[in-house]
Coordinates of C-alpha atoms and ligand atoms in Angstrom, one line a residue:
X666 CA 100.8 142.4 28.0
X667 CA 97.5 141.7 26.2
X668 CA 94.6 142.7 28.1
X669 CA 93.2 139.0 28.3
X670 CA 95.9 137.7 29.9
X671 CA 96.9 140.4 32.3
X672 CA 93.2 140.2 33.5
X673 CA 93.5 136.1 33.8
X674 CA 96.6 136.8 36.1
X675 CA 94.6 139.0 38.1
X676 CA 92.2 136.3 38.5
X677 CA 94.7 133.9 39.9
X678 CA 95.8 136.5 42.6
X679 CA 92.3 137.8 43.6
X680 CA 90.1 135.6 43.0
X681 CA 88.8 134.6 46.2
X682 CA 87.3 130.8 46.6
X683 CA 84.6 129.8 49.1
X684 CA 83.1 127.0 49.5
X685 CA 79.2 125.8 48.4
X686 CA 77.3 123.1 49.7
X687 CA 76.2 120.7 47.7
X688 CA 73.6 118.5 49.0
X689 CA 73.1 114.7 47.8
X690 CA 70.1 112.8 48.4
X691 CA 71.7 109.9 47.4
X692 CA 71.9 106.5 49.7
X693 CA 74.9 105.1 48.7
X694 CA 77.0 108.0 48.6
X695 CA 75.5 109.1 52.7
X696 CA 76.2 105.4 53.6
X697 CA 80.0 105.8 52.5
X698 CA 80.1 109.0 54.0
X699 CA 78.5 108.2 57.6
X700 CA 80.7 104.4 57.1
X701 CA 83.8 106.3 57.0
X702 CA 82.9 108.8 60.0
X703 CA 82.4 105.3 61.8
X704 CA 85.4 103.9 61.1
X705 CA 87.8 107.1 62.2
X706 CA 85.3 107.1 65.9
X707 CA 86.1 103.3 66.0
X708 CA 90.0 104.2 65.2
X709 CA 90.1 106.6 68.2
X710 CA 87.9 105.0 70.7
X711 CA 89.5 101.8 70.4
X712 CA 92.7 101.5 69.3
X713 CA 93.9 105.0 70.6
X714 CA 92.6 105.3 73.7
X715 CA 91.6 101.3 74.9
X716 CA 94.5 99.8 73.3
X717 CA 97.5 102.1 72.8
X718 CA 96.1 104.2 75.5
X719 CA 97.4 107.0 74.5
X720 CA 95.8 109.7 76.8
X721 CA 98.7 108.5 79.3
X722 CA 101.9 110.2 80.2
X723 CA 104.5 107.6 80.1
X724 CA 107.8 107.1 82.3
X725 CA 110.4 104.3 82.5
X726 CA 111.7 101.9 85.3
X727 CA 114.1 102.7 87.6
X728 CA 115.4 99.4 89.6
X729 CA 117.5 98.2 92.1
X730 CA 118.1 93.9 92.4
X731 CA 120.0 92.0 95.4
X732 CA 120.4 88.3 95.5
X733 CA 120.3 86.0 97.8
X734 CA 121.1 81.8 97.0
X735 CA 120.3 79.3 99.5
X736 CA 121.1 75.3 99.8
X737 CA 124.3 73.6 100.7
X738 CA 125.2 69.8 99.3
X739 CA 127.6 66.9 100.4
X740 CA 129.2 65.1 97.2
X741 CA 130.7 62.2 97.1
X742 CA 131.7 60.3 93.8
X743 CA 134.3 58.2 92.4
X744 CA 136.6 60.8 91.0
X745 CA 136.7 63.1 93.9
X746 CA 137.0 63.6 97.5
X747 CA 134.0 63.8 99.7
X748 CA 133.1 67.6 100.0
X749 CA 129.9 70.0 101.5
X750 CA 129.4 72.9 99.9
X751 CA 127.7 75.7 101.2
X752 CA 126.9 79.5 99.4
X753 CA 130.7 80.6 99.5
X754 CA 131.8 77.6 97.6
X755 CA 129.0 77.7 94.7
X756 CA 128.2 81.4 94.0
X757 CA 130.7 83.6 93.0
X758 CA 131.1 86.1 93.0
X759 CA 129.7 86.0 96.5
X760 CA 128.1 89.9 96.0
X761 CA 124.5 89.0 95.1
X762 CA 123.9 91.8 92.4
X763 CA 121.7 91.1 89.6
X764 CA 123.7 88.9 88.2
X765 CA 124.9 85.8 90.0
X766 CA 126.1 82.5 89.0
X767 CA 125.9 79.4 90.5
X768 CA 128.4 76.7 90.2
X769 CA 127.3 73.3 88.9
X770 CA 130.2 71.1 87.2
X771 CA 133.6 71.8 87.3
X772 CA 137.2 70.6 86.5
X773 CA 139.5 70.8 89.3
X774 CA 143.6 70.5 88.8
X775 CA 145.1 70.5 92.2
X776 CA 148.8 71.1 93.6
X777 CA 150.4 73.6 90.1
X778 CA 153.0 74.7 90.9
X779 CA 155.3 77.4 88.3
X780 CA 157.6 74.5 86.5
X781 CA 158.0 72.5 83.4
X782 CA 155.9 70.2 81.7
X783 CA 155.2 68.8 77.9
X784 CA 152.4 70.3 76.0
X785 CA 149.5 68.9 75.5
X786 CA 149.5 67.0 72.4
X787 CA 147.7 68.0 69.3
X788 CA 149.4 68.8 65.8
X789 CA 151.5 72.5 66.2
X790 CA 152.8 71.0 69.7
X791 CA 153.9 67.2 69.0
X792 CA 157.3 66.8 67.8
X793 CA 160.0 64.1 67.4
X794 CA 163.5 65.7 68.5
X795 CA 164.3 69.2 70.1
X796 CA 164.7 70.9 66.6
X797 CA 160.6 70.9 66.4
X798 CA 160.5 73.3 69.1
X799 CA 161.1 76.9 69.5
X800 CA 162.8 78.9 72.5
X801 CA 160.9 81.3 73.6
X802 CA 157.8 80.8 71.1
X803 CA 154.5 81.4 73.7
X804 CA 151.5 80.6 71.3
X805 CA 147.8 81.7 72.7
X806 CA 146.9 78.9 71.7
X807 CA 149.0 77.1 74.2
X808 CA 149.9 76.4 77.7
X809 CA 153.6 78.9 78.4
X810 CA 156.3 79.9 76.8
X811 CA 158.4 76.6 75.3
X812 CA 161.8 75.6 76.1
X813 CA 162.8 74.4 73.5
X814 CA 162.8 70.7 74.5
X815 CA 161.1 67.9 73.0
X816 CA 159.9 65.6 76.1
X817 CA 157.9 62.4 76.4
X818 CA 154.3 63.3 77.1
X819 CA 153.3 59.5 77.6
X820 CA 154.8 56.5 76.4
X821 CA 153.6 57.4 72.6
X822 CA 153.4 60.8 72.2
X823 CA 156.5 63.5 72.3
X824 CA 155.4 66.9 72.8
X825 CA 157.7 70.3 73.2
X826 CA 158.2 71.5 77.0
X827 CA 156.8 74.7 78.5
X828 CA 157.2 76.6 81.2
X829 CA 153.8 77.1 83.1
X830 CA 151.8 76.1 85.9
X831 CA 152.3 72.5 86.2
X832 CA 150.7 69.5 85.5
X833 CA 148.9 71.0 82.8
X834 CA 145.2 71.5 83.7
X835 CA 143.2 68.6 81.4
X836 CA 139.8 70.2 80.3
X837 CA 138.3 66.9 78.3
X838 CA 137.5 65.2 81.4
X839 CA 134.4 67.1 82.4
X840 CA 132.3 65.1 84.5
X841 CA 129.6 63.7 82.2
X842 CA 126.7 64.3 85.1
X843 CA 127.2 67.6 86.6
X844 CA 129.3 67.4 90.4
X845 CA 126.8 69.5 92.0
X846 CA 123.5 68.2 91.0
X847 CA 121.8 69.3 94.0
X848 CA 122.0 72.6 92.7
X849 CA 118.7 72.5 91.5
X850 CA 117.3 72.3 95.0
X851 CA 119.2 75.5 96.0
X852 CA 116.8 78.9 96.0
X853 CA 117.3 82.3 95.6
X854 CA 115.6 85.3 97.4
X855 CA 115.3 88.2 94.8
X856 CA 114.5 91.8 96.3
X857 CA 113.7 94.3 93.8
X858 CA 113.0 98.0 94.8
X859 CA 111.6 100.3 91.6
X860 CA 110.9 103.0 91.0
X861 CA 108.7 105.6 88.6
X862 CA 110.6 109.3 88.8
X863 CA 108.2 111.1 86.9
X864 CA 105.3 109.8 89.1
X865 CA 107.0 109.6 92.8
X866 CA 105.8 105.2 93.0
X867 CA 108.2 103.4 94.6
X868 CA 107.6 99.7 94.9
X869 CA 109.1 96.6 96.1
X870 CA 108.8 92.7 94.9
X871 CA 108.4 91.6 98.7
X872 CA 104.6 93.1 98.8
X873 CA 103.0 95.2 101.6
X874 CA 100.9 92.2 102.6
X875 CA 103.5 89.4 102.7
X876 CA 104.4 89.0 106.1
X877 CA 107.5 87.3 107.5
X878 CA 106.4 83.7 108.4
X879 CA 105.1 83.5 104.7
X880 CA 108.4 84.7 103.7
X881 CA 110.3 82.3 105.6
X882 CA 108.4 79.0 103.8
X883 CA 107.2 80.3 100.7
X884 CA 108.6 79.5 97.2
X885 CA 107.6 80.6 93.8
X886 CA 104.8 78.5 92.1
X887 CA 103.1 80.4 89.2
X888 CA 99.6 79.4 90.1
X889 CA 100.0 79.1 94.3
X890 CA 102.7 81.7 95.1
X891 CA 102.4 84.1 92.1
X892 CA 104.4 86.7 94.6
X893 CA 106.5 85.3 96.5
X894 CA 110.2 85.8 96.0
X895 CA 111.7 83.2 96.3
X896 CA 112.6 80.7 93.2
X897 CA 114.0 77.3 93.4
X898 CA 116.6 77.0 91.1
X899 CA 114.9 73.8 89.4
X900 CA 112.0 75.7 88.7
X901 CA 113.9 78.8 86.9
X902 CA 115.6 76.4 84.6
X903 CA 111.8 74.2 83.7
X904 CA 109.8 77.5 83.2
X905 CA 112.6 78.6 80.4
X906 CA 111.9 75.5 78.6
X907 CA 114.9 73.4 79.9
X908 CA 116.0 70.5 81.7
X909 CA 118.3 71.5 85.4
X910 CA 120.9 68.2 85.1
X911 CA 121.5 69.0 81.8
X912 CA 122.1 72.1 81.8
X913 CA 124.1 71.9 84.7
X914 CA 126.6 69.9 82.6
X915 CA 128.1 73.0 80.5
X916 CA 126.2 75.8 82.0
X917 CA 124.3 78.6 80.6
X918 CA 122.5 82.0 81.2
X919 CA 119.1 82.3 82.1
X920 CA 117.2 85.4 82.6
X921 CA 115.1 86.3 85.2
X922 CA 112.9 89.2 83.7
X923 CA 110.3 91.0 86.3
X924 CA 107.8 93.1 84.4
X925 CA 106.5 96.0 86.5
X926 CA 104.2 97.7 83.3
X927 CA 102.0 99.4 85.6
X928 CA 99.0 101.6 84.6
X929 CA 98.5 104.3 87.2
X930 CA 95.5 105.1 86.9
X931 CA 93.1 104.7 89.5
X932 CA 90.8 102.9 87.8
X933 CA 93.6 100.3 86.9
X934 CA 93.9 98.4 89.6
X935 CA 97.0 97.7 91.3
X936 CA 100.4 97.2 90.3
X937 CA 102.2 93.7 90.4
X938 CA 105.3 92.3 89.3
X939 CA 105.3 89.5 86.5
X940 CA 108.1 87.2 86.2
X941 CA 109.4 85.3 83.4
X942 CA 112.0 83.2 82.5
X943 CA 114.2 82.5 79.3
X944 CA 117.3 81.0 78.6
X945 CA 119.6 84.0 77.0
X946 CA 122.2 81.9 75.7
X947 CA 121.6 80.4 72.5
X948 CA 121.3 76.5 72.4
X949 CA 121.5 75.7 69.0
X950 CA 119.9 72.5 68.3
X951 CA 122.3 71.5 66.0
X952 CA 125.3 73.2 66.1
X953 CA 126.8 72.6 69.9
X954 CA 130.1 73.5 70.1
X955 CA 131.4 75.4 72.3
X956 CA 128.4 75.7 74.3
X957 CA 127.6 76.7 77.9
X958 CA 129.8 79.0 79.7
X959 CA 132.5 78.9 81.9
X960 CA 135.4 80.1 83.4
X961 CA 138.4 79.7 85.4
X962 CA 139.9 80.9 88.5
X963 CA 142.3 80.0 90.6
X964 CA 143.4 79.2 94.9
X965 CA 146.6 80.0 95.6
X966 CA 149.0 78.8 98.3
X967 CA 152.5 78.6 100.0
X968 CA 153.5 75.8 101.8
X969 CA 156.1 75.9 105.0
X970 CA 159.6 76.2 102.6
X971 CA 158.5 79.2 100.5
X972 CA 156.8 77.0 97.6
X973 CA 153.8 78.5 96.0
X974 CA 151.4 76.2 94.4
X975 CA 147.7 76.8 93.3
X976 CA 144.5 74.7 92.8
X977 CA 143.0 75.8 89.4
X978 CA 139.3 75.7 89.1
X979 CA 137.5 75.3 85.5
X980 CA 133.8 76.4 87.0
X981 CA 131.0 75.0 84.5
X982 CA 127.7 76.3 85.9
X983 CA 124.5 79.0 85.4
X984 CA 124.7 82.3 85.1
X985 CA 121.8 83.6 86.5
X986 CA 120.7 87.8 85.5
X987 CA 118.1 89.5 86.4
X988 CA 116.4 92.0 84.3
X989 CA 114.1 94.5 85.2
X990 CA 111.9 96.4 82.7
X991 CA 108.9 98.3 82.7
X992 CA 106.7 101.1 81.2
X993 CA 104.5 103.1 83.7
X994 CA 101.2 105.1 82.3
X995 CA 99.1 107.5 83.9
X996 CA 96.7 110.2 82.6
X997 CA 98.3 113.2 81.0
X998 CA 96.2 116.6 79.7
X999 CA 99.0 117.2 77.3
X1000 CA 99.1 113.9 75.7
X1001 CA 95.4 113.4 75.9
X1002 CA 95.1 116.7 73.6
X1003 CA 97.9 116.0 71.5
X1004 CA 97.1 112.6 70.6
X1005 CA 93.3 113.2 70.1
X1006 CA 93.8 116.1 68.0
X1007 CA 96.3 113.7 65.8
X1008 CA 93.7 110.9 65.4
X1009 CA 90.4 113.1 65.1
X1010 CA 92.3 115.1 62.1
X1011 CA 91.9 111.5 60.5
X1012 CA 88.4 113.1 59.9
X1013 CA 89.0 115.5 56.9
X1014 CA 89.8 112.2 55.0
X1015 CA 86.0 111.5 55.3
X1016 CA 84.8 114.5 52.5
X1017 CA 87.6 113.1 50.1
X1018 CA 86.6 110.0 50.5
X1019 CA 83.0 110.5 50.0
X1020 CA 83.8 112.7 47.4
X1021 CA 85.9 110.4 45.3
X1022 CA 83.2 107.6 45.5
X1023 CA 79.9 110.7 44.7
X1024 CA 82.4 111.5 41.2
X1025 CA 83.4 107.9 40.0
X1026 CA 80.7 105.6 41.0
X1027 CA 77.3 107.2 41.2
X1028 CA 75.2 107.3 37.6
X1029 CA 74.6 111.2 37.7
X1030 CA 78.2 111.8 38.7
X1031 CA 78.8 114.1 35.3
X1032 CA 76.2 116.4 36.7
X1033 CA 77.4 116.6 40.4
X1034 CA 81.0 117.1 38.5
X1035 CA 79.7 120.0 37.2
X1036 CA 77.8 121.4 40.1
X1037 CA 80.8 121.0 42.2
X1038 CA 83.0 123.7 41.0
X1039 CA 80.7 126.7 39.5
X1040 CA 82.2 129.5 38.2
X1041 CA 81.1 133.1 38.5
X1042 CA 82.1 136.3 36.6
X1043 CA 81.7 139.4 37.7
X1044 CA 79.4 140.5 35.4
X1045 CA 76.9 137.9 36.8
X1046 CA 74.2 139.2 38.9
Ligands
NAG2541 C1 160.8 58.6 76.4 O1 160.2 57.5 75.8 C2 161.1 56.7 75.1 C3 160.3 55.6 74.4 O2 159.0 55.6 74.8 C4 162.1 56.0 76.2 O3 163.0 55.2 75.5 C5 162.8 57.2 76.9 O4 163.6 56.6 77.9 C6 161.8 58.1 77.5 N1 162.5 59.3 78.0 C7 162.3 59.8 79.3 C8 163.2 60.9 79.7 O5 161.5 59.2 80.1
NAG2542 C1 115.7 67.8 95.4 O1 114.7 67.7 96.4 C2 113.8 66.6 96.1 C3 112.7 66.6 97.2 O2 112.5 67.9 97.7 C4 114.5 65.3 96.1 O3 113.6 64.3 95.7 C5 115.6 65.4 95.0 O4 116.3 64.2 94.9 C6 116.5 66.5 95.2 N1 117.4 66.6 94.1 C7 118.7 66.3 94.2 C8 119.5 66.4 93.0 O5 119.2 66.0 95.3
NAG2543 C1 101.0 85.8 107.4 O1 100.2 85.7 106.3 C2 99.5 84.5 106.1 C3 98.8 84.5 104.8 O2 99.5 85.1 103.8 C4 98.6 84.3 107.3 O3 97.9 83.0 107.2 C5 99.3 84.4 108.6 O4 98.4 84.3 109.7 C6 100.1 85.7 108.7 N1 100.9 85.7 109.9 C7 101.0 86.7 110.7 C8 101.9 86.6 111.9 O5 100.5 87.8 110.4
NAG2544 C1 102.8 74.5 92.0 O1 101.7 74.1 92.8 C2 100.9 73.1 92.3 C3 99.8 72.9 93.3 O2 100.3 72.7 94.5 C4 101.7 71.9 92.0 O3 100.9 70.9 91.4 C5 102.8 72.3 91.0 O4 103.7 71.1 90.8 C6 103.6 73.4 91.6 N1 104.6 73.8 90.6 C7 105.9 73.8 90.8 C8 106.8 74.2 89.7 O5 106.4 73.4 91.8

């Protein structure tokens, strides 16, 4: 190794850097300097700690929701017998959890009983003689398992005989106005106990200062009765955007979603519930089939002789769930540190910004370029 470059190795191991100070009387170059200083402050007073409030330990929402609906209703129209209805009839299940749905519309096929009957019509079940139809064949699609027999279905129309509960139930005639319109008058008392694990808050929606004669008259109203518990039905449906009768029709869910975001601190200020409402099921404004929900269930019986028979139910109605979410805050040492230290190392940007700005846009920059980094040999002194 030649002595030059053995002793320029050395210099990169050994040589020891330290910083000089170089100071610039220069306006433009201290305004860029102090502008950026400004702007990191700015960063960590106000969107750190005002906005994103980050000096704040943070837990989640613990919840528990019962139900409660309310309202009965006498109907009467031409395609069915007179009938009151009271909570056992419309919500089912009757367990109010936080979900509960609330019949509205449905189609009603009284007095099956396990027999045979021709299919409904359409083209895999229509036939003209027995050789169309299959022993045995059970399609999803249809109603049981066929026979085998091809059978009149009205005066036109041949179709291939099942087995199954009989007559078939006939789903195309759904009321056009929904049976239980009076639905929308019906209410529904909503308790909701939360909790905060980290921070030992428990809270309810029925508030401390709601006593029980308000309880017993109130009803929700976003500007008079921001608190109280109890919802009418109509005004669920409206404050999601939609109209009760007609969605009544084919059903739907809606979401009842009670925001308990709470900050802790003291000087927050207390800690309310905020409801909101939004339908969850998609209503597509042009494509509409198969909307709504429903299902079916069944009542079954056995007359004197040993016959059993049932009344199948198509229920049409609103789904009604309750959701419960929240983000509790309260001041925290270790985050405060933690998160500070994060935003305030934002700082050492300042110098290489400034720097950057003193060595490309200032007039004298060649000389500051070359005061910046100075070397010394040893032999200097
Ligand atoms: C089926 O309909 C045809 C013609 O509509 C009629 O002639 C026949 O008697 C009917 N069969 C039964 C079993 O009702
Ligand atoms: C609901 O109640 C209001 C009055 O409180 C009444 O005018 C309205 O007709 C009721 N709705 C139904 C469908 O009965
Ligand atoms: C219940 O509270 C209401 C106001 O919210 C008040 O007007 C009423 O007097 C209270 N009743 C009782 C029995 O405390
Ligand atoms: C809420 O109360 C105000 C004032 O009493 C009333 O005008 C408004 O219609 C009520 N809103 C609902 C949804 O009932």
């Amino acid at each position: 190794m030649s002595n030059t470059s053995c002793r320029s190795f050395l210099h990169y191991v050994f040589d020891y850097e330290t910083p000089r100070t170089l100071l610039i009387p220069h306006v433009g170059v201290g305004l860029v300097f102090r502008l950026s200083q400004l702007l990191v402050v700015l960063y960590v007073v106000g969107y750190v700690c005002v906005v994103q409030k980050a000096y704040q330990d943070t837990d989640s929402v613990i919840s528990s929701v019962t139900t409660k609906v309310k309202g009965f209703a006498f109907t009467n129209t031409s395609d069915t017998e007179p009938r009151f209805w009271d909570v056992a009839d419309y919500v089912i299940p009757s367990q109010g959890e936080n979900s509960f749905f609330v019949l509205t519309n449905m189609v009603v096929t009284p007095r099956q009983t396990q027999s045979r009957c021709s299919e409904l019509p359409n083209p895999s079940t229509s036939c003209v003689d027995d050789c169309d139809c299959v022993e045995g064949l059970s399609d999803p699609r249809g109603n049981g398992v066929q026979t085998g027999l091809c059978e009149n279905y009205s005066t036109t129309v041949r179709t291939c005989e099942v087995v199954s509960w009989c007559p078939l139930e006939l789903d195309t005639k759904l009321p056009e106005a929904a049976l239980l319109a009076a639905a929308e008058n019906f209410t529904v008392l909503i308790k909701n106990s939360i909790t905060y694990p980290k921070f030992d808050v428990h809270r309810r929606n029925i508030l401390p200062r709601i006593n029980s004669s308000y309880l017993k008259t109130c009803t929700f109203n976003r500007s008079t009765d921001p608190h109280c518990p109890i919802f009418r039905l109509r005004d669920i449906v409206s404050e999601a955007g939609e109209e009760f009768q007609e969605m009544a029709v084919k059903g739907g869910v809606l979401g009842i979603i009670i925001d308990w975001s709470c900050d802790l601190d003291w000087w927050a200020g207390k800690c309310f519930p905020k409801y909101s409402f939004r339908r969850l099921d998609s209503k597509h404004p042009v494509n509409n089939v198969a909307l709504g929900y429903n299902f079916r269930f069944a009542k079954y019986y056995k007359s004197p002789d040993g016959e059993e028979s049932r009344t199948l139910i198509k229920a049409y109605g609103i789904r009604f769930d309750v959701i419960v979410f929240g983000i509790a805050g309260k001041f925290g040492i270790v985050p405060t540190i933690v998160n500070l230290g994060a935003a305030l190392s934002f700082l050492s940007l300042v110098p290489v910004v400034s720097d950057w700005f003193m060595l490309t846009c200032l007039r004298k920059r060649n000389t500051y370029s070359k005061q910046k980094v100075t070397y010394l040999s040893e032999d200097d002194s």
